[in-house]
XYZ file of C-alpha atoms in Angstrom:
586
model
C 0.000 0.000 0.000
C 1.356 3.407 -0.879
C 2.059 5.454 1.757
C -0.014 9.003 1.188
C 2.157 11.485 2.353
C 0.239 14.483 1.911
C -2.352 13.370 4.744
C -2.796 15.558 6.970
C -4.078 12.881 9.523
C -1.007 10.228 8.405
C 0.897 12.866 9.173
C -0.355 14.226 12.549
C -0.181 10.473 13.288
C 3.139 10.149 12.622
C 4.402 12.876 14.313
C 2.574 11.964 17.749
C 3.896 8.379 17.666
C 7.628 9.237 16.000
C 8.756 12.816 17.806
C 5.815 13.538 20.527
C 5.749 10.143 22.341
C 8.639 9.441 23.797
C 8.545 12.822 26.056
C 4.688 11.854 27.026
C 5.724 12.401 30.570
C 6.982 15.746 30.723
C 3.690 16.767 28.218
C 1.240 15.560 30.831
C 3.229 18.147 33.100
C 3.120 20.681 30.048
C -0.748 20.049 29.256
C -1.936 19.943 33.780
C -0.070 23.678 33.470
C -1.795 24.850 30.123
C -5.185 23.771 32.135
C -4.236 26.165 35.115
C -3.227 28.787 32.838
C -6.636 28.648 31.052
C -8.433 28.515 34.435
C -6.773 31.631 35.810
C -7.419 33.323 32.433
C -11.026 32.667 32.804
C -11.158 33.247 36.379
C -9.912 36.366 35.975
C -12.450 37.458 33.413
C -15.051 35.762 35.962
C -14.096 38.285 38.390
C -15.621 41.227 36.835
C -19.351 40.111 37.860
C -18.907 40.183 41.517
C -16.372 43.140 41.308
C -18.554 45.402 39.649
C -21.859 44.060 41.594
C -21.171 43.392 44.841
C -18.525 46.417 45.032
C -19.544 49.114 42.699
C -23.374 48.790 42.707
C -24.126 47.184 46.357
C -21.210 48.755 47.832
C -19.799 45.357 49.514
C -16.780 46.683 51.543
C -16.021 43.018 52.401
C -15.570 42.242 48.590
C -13.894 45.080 47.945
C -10.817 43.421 50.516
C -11.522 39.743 49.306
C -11.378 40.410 45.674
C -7.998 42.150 45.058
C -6.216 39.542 47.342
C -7.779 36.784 44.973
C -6.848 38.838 42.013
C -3.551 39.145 43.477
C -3.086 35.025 44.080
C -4.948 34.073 41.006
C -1.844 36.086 39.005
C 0.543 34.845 40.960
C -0.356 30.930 40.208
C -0.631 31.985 36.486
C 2.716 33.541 36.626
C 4.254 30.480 38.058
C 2.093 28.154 35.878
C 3.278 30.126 32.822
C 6.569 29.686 33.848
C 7.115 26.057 34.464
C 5.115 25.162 31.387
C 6.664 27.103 28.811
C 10.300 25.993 30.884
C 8.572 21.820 29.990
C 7.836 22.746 26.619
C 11.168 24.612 25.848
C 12.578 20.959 27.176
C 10.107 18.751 24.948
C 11.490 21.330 21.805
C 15.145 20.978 22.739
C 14.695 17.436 23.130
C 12.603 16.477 19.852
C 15.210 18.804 17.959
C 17.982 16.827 19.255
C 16.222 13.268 18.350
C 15.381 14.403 14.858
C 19.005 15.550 13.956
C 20.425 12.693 15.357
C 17.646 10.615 13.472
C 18.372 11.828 9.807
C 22.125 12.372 10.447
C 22.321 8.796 11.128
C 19.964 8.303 8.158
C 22.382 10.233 5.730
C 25.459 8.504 7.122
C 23.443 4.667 7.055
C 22.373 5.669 3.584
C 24.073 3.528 0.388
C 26.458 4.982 -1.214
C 24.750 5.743 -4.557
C 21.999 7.714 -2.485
C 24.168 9.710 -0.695
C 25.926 10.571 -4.305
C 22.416 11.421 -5.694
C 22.101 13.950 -3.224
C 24.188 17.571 -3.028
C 25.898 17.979 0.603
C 23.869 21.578 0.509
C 20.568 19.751 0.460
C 21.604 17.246 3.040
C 22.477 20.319 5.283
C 19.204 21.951 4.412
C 17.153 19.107 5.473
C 18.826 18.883 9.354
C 18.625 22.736 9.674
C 15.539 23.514 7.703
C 13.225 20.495 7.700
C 13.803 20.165 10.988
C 13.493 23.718 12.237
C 9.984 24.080 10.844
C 8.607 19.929 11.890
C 10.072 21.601 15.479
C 8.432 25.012 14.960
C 4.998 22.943 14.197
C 4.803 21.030 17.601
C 5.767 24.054 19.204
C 3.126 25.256 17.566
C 0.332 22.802 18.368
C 1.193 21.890 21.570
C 2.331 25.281 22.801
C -0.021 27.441 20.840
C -3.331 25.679 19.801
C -3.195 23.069 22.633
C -2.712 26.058 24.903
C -5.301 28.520 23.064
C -7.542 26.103 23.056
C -7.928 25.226 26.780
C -7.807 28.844 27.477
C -10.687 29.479 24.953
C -13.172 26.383 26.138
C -12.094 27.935 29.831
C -13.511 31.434 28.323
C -16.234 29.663 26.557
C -17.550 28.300 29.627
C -17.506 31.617 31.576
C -19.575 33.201 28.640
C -22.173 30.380 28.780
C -22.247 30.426 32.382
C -22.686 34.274 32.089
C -25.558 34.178 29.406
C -26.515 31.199 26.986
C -28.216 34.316 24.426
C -25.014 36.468 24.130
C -22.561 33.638 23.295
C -24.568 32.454 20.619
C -24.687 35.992 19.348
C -21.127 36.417 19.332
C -19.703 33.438 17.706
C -22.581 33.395 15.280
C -20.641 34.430 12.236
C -17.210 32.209 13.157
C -18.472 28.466 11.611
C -18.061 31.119 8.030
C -14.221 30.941 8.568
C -14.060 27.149 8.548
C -14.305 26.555 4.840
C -11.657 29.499 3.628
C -8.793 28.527 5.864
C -9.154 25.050 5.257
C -8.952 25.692 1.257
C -5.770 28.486 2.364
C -4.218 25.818 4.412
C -3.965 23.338 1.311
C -2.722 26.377 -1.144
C -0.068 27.048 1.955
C 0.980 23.486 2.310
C 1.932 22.888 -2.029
C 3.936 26.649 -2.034
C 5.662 25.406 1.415
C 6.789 22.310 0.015
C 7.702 24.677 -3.627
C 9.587 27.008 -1.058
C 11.419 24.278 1.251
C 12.771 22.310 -2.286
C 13.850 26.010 -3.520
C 15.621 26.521 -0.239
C 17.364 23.338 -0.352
C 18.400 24.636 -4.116
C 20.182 27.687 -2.166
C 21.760 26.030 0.262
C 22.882 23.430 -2.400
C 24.247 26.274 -5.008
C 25.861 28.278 -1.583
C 27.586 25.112 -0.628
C 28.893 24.547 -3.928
C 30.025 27.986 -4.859
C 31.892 28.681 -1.430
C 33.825 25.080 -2.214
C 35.073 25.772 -5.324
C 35.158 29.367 -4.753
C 39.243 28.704 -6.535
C 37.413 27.290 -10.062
C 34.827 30.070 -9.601
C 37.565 33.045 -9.650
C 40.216 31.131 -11.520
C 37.707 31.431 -14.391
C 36.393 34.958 -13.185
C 32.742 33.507 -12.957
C 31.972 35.496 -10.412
C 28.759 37.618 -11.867
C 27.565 34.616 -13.452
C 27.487 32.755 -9.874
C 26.076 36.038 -8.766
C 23.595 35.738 -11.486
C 22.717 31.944 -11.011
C 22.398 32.880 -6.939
C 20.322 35.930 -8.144
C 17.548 33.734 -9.537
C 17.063 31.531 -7.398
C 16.992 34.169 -4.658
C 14.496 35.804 -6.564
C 12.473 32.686 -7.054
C 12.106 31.910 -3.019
C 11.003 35.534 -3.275
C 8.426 35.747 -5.347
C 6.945 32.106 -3.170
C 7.345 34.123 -0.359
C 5.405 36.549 -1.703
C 2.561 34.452 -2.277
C 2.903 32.769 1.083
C 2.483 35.605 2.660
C 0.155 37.179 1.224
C -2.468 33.754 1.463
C -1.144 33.504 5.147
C -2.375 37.321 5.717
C -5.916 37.223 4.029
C -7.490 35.279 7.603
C -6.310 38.284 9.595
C -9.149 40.937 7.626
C -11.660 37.867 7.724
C -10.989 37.262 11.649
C -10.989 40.932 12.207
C -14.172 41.737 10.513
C -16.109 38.425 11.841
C -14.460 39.903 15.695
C -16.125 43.295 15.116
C -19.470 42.309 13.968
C -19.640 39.514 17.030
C -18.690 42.829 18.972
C -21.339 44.810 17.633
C -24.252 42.414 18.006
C -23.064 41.856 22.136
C -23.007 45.132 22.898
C -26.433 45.746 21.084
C -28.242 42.443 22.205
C -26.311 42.782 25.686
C -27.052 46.447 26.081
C -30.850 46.035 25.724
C -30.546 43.312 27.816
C -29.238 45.412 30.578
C -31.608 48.354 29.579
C -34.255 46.324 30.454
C -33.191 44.321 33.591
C -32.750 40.986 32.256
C -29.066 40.855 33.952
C -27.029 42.815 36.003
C -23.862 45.406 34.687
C -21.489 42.861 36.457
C -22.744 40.036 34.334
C -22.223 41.812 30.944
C -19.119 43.292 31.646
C -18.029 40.048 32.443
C -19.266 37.780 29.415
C -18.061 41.337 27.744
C -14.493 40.473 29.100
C -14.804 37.005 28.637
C -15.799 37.389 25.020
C -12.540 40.280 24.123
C -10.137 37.903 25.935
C -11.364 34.614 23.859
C -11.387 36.651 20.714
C -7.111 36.586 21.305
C -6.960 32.714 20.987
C -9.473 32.838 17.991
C -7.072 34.737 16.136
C -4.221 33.317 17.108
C -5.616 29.886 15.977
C -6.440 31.006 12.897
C -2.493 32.753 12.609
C -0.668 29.434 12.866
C -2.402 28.100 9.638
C 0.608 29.126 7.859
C 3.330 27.799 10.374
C 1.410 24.852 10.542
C 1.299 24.252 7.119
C 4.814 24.892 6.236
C 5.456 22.799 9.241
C 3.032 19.512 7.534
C 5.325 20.355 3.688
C 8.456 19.787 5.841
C 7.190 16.691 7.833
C 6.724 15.562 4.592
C 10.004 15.850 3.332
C 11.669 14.269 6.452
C 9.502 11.354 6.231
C 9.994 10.329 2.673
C 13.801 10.597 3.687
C 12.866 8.432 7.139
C 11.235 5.922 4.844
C 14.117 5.436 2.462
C 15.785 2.142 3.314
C 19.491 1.527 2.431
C 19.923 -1.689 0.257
C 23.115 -2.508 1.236
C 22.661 -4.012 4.638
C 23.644 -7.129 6.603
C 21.732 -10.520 5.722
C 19.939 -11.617 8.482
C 22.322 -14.689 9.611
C 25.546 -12.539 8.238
C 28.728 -14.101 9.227
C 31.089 -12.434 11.080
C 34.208 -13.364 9.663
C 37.302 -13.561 11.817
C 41.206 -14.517 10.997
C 40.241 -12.813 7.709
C 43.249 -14.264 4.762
C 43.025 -11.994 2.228
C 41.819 -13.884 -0.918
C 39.736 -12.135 -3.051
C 37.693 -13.058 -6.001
C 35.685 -11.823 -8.812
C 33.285 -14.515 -10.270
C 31.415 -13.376 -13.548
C 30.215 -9.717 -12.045
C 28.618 -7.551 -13.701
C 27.409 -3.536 -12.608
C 25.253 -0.960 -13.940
C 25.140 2.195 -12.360
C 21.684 3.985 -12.379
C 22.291 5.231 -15.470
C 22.317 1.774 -17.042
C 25.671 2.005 -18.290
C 27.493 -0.869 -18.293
C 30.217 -0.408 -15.478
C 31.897 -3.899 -15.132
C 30.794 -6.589 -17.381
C 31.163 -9.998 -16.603
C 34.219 -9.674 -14.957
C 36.310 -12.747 -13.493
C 39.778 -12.673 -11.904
C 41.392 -14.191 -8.662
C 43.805 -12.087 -5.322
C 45.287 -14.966 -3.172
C 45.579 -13.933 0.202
C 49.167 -11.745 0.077
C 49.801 -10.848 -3.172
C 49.777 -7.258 -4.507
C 47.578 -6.727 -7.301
C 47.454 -3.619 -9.842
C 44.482 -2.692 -12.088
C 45.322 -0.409 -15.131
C 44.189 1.158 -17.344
C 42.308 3.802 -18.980
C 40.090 6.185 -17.005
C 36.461 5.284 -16.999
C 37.375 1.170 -17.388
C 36.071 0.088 -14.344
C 38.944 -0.074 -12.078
C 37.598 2.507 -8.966
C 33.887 0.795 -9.683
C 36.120 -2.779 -8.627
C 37.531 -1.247 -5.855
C 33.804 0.040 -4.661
C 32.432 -3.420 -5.041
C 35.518 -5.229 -2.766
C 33.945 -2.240 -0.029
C 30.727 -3.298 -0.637
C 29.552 0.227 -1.563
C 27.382 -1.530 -4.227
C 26.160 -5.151 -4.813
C 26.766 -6.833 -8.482
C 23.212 -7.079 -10.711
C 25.245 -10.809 -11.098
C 28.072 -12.817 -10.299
C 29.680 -12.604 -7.061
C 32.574 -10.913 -5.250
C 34.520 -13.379 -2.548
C 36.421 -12.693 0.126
C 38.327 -16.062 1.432
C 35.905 -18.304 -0.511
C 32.535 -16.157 0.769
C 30.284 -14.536 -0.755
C 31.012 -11.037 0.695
C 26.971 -10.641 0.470
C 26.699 -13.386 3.112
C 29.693 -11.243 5.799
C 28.624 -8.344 8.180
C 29.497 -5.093 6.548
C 31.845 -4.189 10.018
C 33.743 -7.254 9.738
C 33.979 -7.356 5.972
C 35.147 -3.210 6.018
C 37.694 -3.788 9.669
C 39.239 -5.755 6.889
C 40.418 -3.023 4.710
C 42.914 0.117 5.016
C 41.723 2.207 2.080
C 43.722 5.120 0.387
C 41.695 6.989 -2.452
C 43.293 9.106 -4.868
C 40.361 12.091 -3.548
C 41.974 12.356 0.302
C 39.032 12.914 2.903
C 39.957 14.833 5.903
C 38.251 16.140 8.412
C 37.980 19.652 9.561
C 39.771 18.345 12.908
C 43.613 17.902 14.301
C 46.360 16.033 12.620
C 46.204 13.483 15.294
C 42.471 12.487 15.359
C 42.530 12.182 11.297
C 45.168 10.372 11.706
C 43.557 7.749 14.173
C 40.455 8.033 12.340
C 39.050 4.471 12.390
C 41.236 3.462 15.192
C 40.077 5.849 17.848
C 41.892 3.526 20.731
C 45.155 4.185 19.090
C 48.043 5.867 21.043
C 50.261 8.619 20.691
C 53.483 6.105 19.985
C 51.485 4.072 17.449
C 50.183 7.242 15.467
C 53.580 8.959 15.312
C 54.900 5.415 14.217
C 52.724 5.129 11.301
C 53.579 8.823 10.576
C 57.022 8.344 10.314
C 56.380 5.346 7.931
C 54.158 7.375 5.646
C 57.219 10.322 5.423
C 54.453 12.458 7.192
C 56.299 13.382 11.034
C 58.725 15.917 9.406
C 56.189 18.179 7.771
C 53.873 18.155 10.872
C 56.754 18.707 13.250
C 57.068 22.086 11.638
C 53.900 22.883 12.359
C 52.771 25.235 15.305
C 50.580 22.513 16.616
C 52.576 19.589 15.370
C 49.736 16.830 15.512
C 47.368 19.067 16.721
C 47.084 21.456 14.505
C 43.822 21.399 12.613
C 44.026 20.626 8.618
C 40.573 22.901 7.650
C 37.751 21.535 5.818
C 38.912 18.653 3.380
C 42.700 19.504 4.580
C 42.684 22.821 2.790
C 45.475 24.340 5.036
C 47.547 21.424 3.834
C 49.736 20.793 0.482
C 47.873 17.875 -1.835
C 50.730 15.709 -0.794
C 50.864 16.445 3.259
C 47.313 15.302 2.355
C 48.435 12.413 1.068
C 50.813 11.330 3.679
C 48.063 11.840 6.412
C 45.924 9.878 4.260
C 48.543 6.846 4.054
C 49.661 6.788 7.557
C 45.643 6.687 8.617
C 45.843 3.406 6.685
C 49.044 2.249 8.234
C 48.399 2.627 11.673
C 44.329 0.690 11.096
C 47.000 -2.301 9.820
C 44.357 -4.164 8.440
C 45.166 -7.654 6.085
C 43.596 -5.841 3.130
C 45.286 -2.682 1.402
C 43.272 -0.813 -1.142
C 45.221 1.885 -2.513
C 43.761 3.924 -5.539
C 46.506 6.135 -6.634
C 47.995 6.834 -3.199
C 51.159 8.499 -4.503
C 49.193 10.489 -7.009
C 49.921 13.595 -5.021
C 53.040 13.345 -3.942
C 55.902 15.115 -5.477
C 59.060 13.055 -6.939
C 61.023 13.303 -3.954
C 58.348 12.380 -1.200
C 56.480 9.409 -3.803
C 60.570 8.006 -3.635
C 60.555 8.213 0.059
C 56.860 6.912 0.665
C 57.632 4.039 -2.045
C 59.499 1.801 0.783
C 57.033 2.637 3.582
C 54.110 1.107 0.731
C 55.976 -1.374 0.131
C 56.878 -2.500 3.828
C 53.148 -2.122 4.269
C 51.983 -4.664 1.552
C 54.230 -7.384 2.461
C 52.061 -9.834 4.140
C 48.992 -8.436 2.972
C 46.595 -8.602 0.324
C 47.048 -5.265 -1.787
C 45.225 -4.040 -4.395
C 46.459 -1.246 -6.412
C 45.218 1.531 -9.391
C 47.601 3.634 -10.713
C 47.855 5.603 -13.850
C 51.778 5.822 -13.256
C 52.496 2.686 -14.331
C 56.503 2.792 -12.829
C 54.774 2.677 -9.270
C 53.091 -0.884 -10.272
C 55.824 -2.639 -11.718
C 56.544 -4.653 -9.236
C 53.166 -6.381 -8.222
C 52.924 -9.889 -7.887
C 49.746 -9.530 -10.749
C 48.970 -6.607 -12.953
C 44.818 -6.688 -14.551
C 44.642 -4.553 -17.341
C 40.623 -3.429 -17.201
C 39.028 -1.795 -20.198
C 35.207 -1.130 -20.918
C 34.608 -3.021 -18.238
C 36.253 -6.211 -18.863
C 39.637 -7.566 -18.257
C 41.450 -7.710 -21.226
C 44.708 -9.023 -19.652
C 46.325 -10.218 -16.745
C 49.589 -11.293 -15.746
C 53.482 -10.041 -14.196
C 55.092 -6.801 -15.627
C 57.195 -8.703 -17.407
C 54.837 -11.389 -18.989
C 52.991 -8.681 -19.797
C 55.648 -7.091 -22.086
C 56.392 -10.119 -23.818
C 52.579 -10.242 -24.779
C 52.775 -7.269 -26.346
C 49.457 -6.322 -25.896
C 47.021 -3.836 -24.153
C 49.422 -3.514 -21.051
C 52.724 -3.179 -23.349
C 50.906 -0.151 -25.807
C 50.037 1.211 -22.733
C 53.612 1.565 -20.992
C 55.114 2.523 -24.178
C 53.043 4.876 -24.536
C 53.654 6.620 -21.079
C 57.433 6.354 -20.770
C 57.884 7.162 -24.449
C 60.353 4.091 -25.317
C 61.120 2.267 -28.416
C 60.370 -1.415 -27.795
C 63.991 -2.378 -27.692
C 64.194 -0.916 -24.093
């Protein structure tokens, strides 16, 4: 069954049970307050009769001391009343924002691969400020605004009934009109929310990816024709806006004018009433009070139909995200494989990405546990896609990849990836120190072991000379660092995890001459014993692998040592001619 997102009620439903639930405790606190505040409200509008009766027209000088101490105490319980509750509901907010960020960040970081690549880092960022702000803003809203206004209207309600049974229906005769307009408004609200929060996600996605590559963006002086592209957009959100607003505002004249002719009728009806002796001064002025002080929460109710709204287009948003499931998960009866060898194998695999194009097609070949293992070729042949599928990022559409004679479908994910040290050509760093990049992965590491693995990867000089030495923070993606001090971070991070699997795709591809000579002995210390598979495109670096895999559209076209290789004279030997710019002779 399809799951109806635009339902108000699925939604509401979901909300309770998902966000609202789990803090049920400290709500019942929250809701026994709200019901104290709207009884002191009403009390206080109660008040008038007997003031204005028993003090001003039967000159009562015992009410006259009575009623300003109750006044007095009546305001102070509210006071305190208002305090706590809005102090429980601040809680419940701070709490439920807290949940729902932790919820969708561990969404986007659970999510497959290929999802999280569908989706710009701008938008993902959008959704845990944005989404969430306004799914926040709309409990807020209902429990602390129309939960609230409502018991403090029904308290009002009942003092106006109590008061006179004529006069309320005179003064809410016009309100059942409103129904039917802000229900339509609140569905036109909802669709140009949901236009406005996808727009907004645009923004953030566009900032995000301007302030990143802010070096492309003035290396090619595009800076009016970001300024142009932001311009639009910017415009775009305004011109929603615009419209938001402006259906948001049209209940405010409607309230108003409903307000003043239920005002109008009272005091007619009432004053004749009065005129006549068919109740007292007090008992007007107090359905009178009753009726101005209700006529706050009417409007207010009818306020949040915009919040609300925008607050239903976001819930919507966050729980089509909620709902999507990754597909690359544990089986249930996964094995947990332990004393891990190293052999991995390739039987018959084939990949399409989403766009259908063939990535790796029916691919076979065979890693025994230790061996170092380089895949060449040209870019776009398949060789980062084969290094994906050893990680698991994506499953084969057929065939199978093995790792020591399993199905790597049929191993938990944790002990499948504990397995690996990876290297990519694109270095990921955090926006943190030296040291915890460093240990990334192996948070229980110590000092001596990380400055070990440094000095193996030729990376302990460089940070030595920095002001922080190990703790001195690298920026966002390492850009206070060189490409190849990124590198060297990169490679001692796989060092010290010392796993029995090495997966390096070109790890020395930013490295200078002098540093890839001086990290080519700490690689190679590091593969012995291991299983190591490697891409280059500098084909000197790979010469020495037990097994080079030449990989072209997809397939492999040949496989076999450097030097049988050669003597083939095939797809492997036009290829290293071609780079080093030697006659065959050589």
């Amino acid at each position: 069954m399809e799951t109806n997102y635009n339902s108000t009620p699925y939604l509401i439903k979901r909300i309770s049970i998902e966000t609202i639930k789990p803090h049920w405790k400290m709500l019942i606190v929250s809701i026994i307050l709200m019901i104290v505040i709207a009884g002191t409200t009403s009390f206080h509008a109660w008040l008038i009769k007997p003031a204005l009766d028993s003090v001003f027209v039967e000159k009562d000088y015992h009410a006259l001391i009575y009623i300003p101490i109750v006044v007095l105490i009546v305001t102070a319980v509210k006071g305190f009343a208002t305090y706590f509750q809005l102090l429980s509901m601040n809680y419940i907010n701070l709490r439920i924002t807290s949940d729902l960020r932790i919820k969708l960040y561990r969404h986007f970081i659970t999510s497959d691969i290929s999802k999280l690549h569908s989706k710009s880092s701008g938008d993902m960022v959008a959704s845990i400020i944005n989404e969430i702000g306004a799914v926040v803003n709309l409990i807020s809203i209902s429990l602390n605004g129309f939960v609230k206004q409502f018991f403090t209207l029904f308290a009002l309600i009942i003092v106006m009934f109590n008061q006179s049974l004529e006069l309320s229906l005179v003064a809410f005769i016009g309100f059942p009109l409103a129904v039917y307009p802000i229900y339509k408004l609140g569905k036109k609200l909802r669709n140009l929310s949901f236009k406005n929060q996808e727009m907004a996600s645009k923004f953030n996605s566009q900032m995000t990816d301007t302030l990143q590559y802010s070096k492309l963006v003035k290396a090619y002086h595009c800076e009016e024709f970001e300024i142009s592209r932001m311009t639009q957009i910017i415009e775009s959100i305004f011109k929603v806006g615009k419209k938001i607003s402006r259906i948001s505002l049209v209940s405010s004249p409607f309230m108003e004018s409903l307000a003043g002719f239920g005002v109008a009728a009272v005091i007619w009806y009432g004053g004749h009433q009065v005129i006549s002796g068919k109740t007292t001064p007090g008992a007007f002025f107090s359905f009178f009070t009753a009726m101005m002080m209700a006529y706050r929460p009417l409007k207010s109710l009818s306020g949040m139909n915009s919040s609300v709204q925008m607050g239903l287009a976001s819930a919507t948003r966050l729980f089509i995200l909620f709902d999507e499931k990754p597909k690359i998960i544990n089986k249930p009866n996964a094995i947990d494989l332990k004393n891990i060898r190293g052999d991995i194998e390739f039987s018959n695999v084939k990949f399409s990405y989403s766009d259908n194009k063939v990535a790796l097609d029916n691919i076979s070949f065979r890693v025994e546990a230790g061996q170092s293992v380089a895949l060449v070729g040209h870019s776009g042949g398949g060789k980062s896609t084969i290094m994906s599928m050893i990680l698991r990022f994506y499953d084969p559409t057929q065939g199978q990849v093995k790792l020591d004679g399993n199905n790597i479908a049929d191993i938990t994910l944790k002990s499948l990836r504990n397995s690996m040290s990876v290297v990519n050509q694109e270095v990921m760093l955090f926006d943190d120190t030296i040291l915890e990049n460093i240990r990334y992965g192996k948070v229980d590491a110590t000092e001596e072991q990380i400055l070990r693995a440094s000095k193996m990867a030729e990376a302990d000089e460089f940070i030595q000379e920095l002001p922080e030495k190990y703790n001195s923070r690298v920026g966002q993606n390492g850009i206070r660092l060189s490409g190849g001090q990124r590198q060297r971070i990169a490679i001692a991070r796989a060092i010290l995890y010392d796993a029995p699997i090495l997966l390096l795709d070109e790890a020395t591809s930013s490295l200078d001459p002098i540093s890839e000579k001086l990290i080519k002995d700490a690689l190679n210390s590091l593969m012995k014993n291991r299983t190591s598979i490697i891409i280059a495109h500098r084909l000197s670096t790979i010469i020495h692998c037990d097994k080079i895999i030449v990989i072209a559209n997809g397939r492999v076209v040949e496989e076999g040592s450097h030097k049988e290789l050669l003597e083939k004279n095939g797809a492997y030997a036009n290829l290293y001619l071609k780079q080093f710019e030697i006659n065959q002779d050589v």
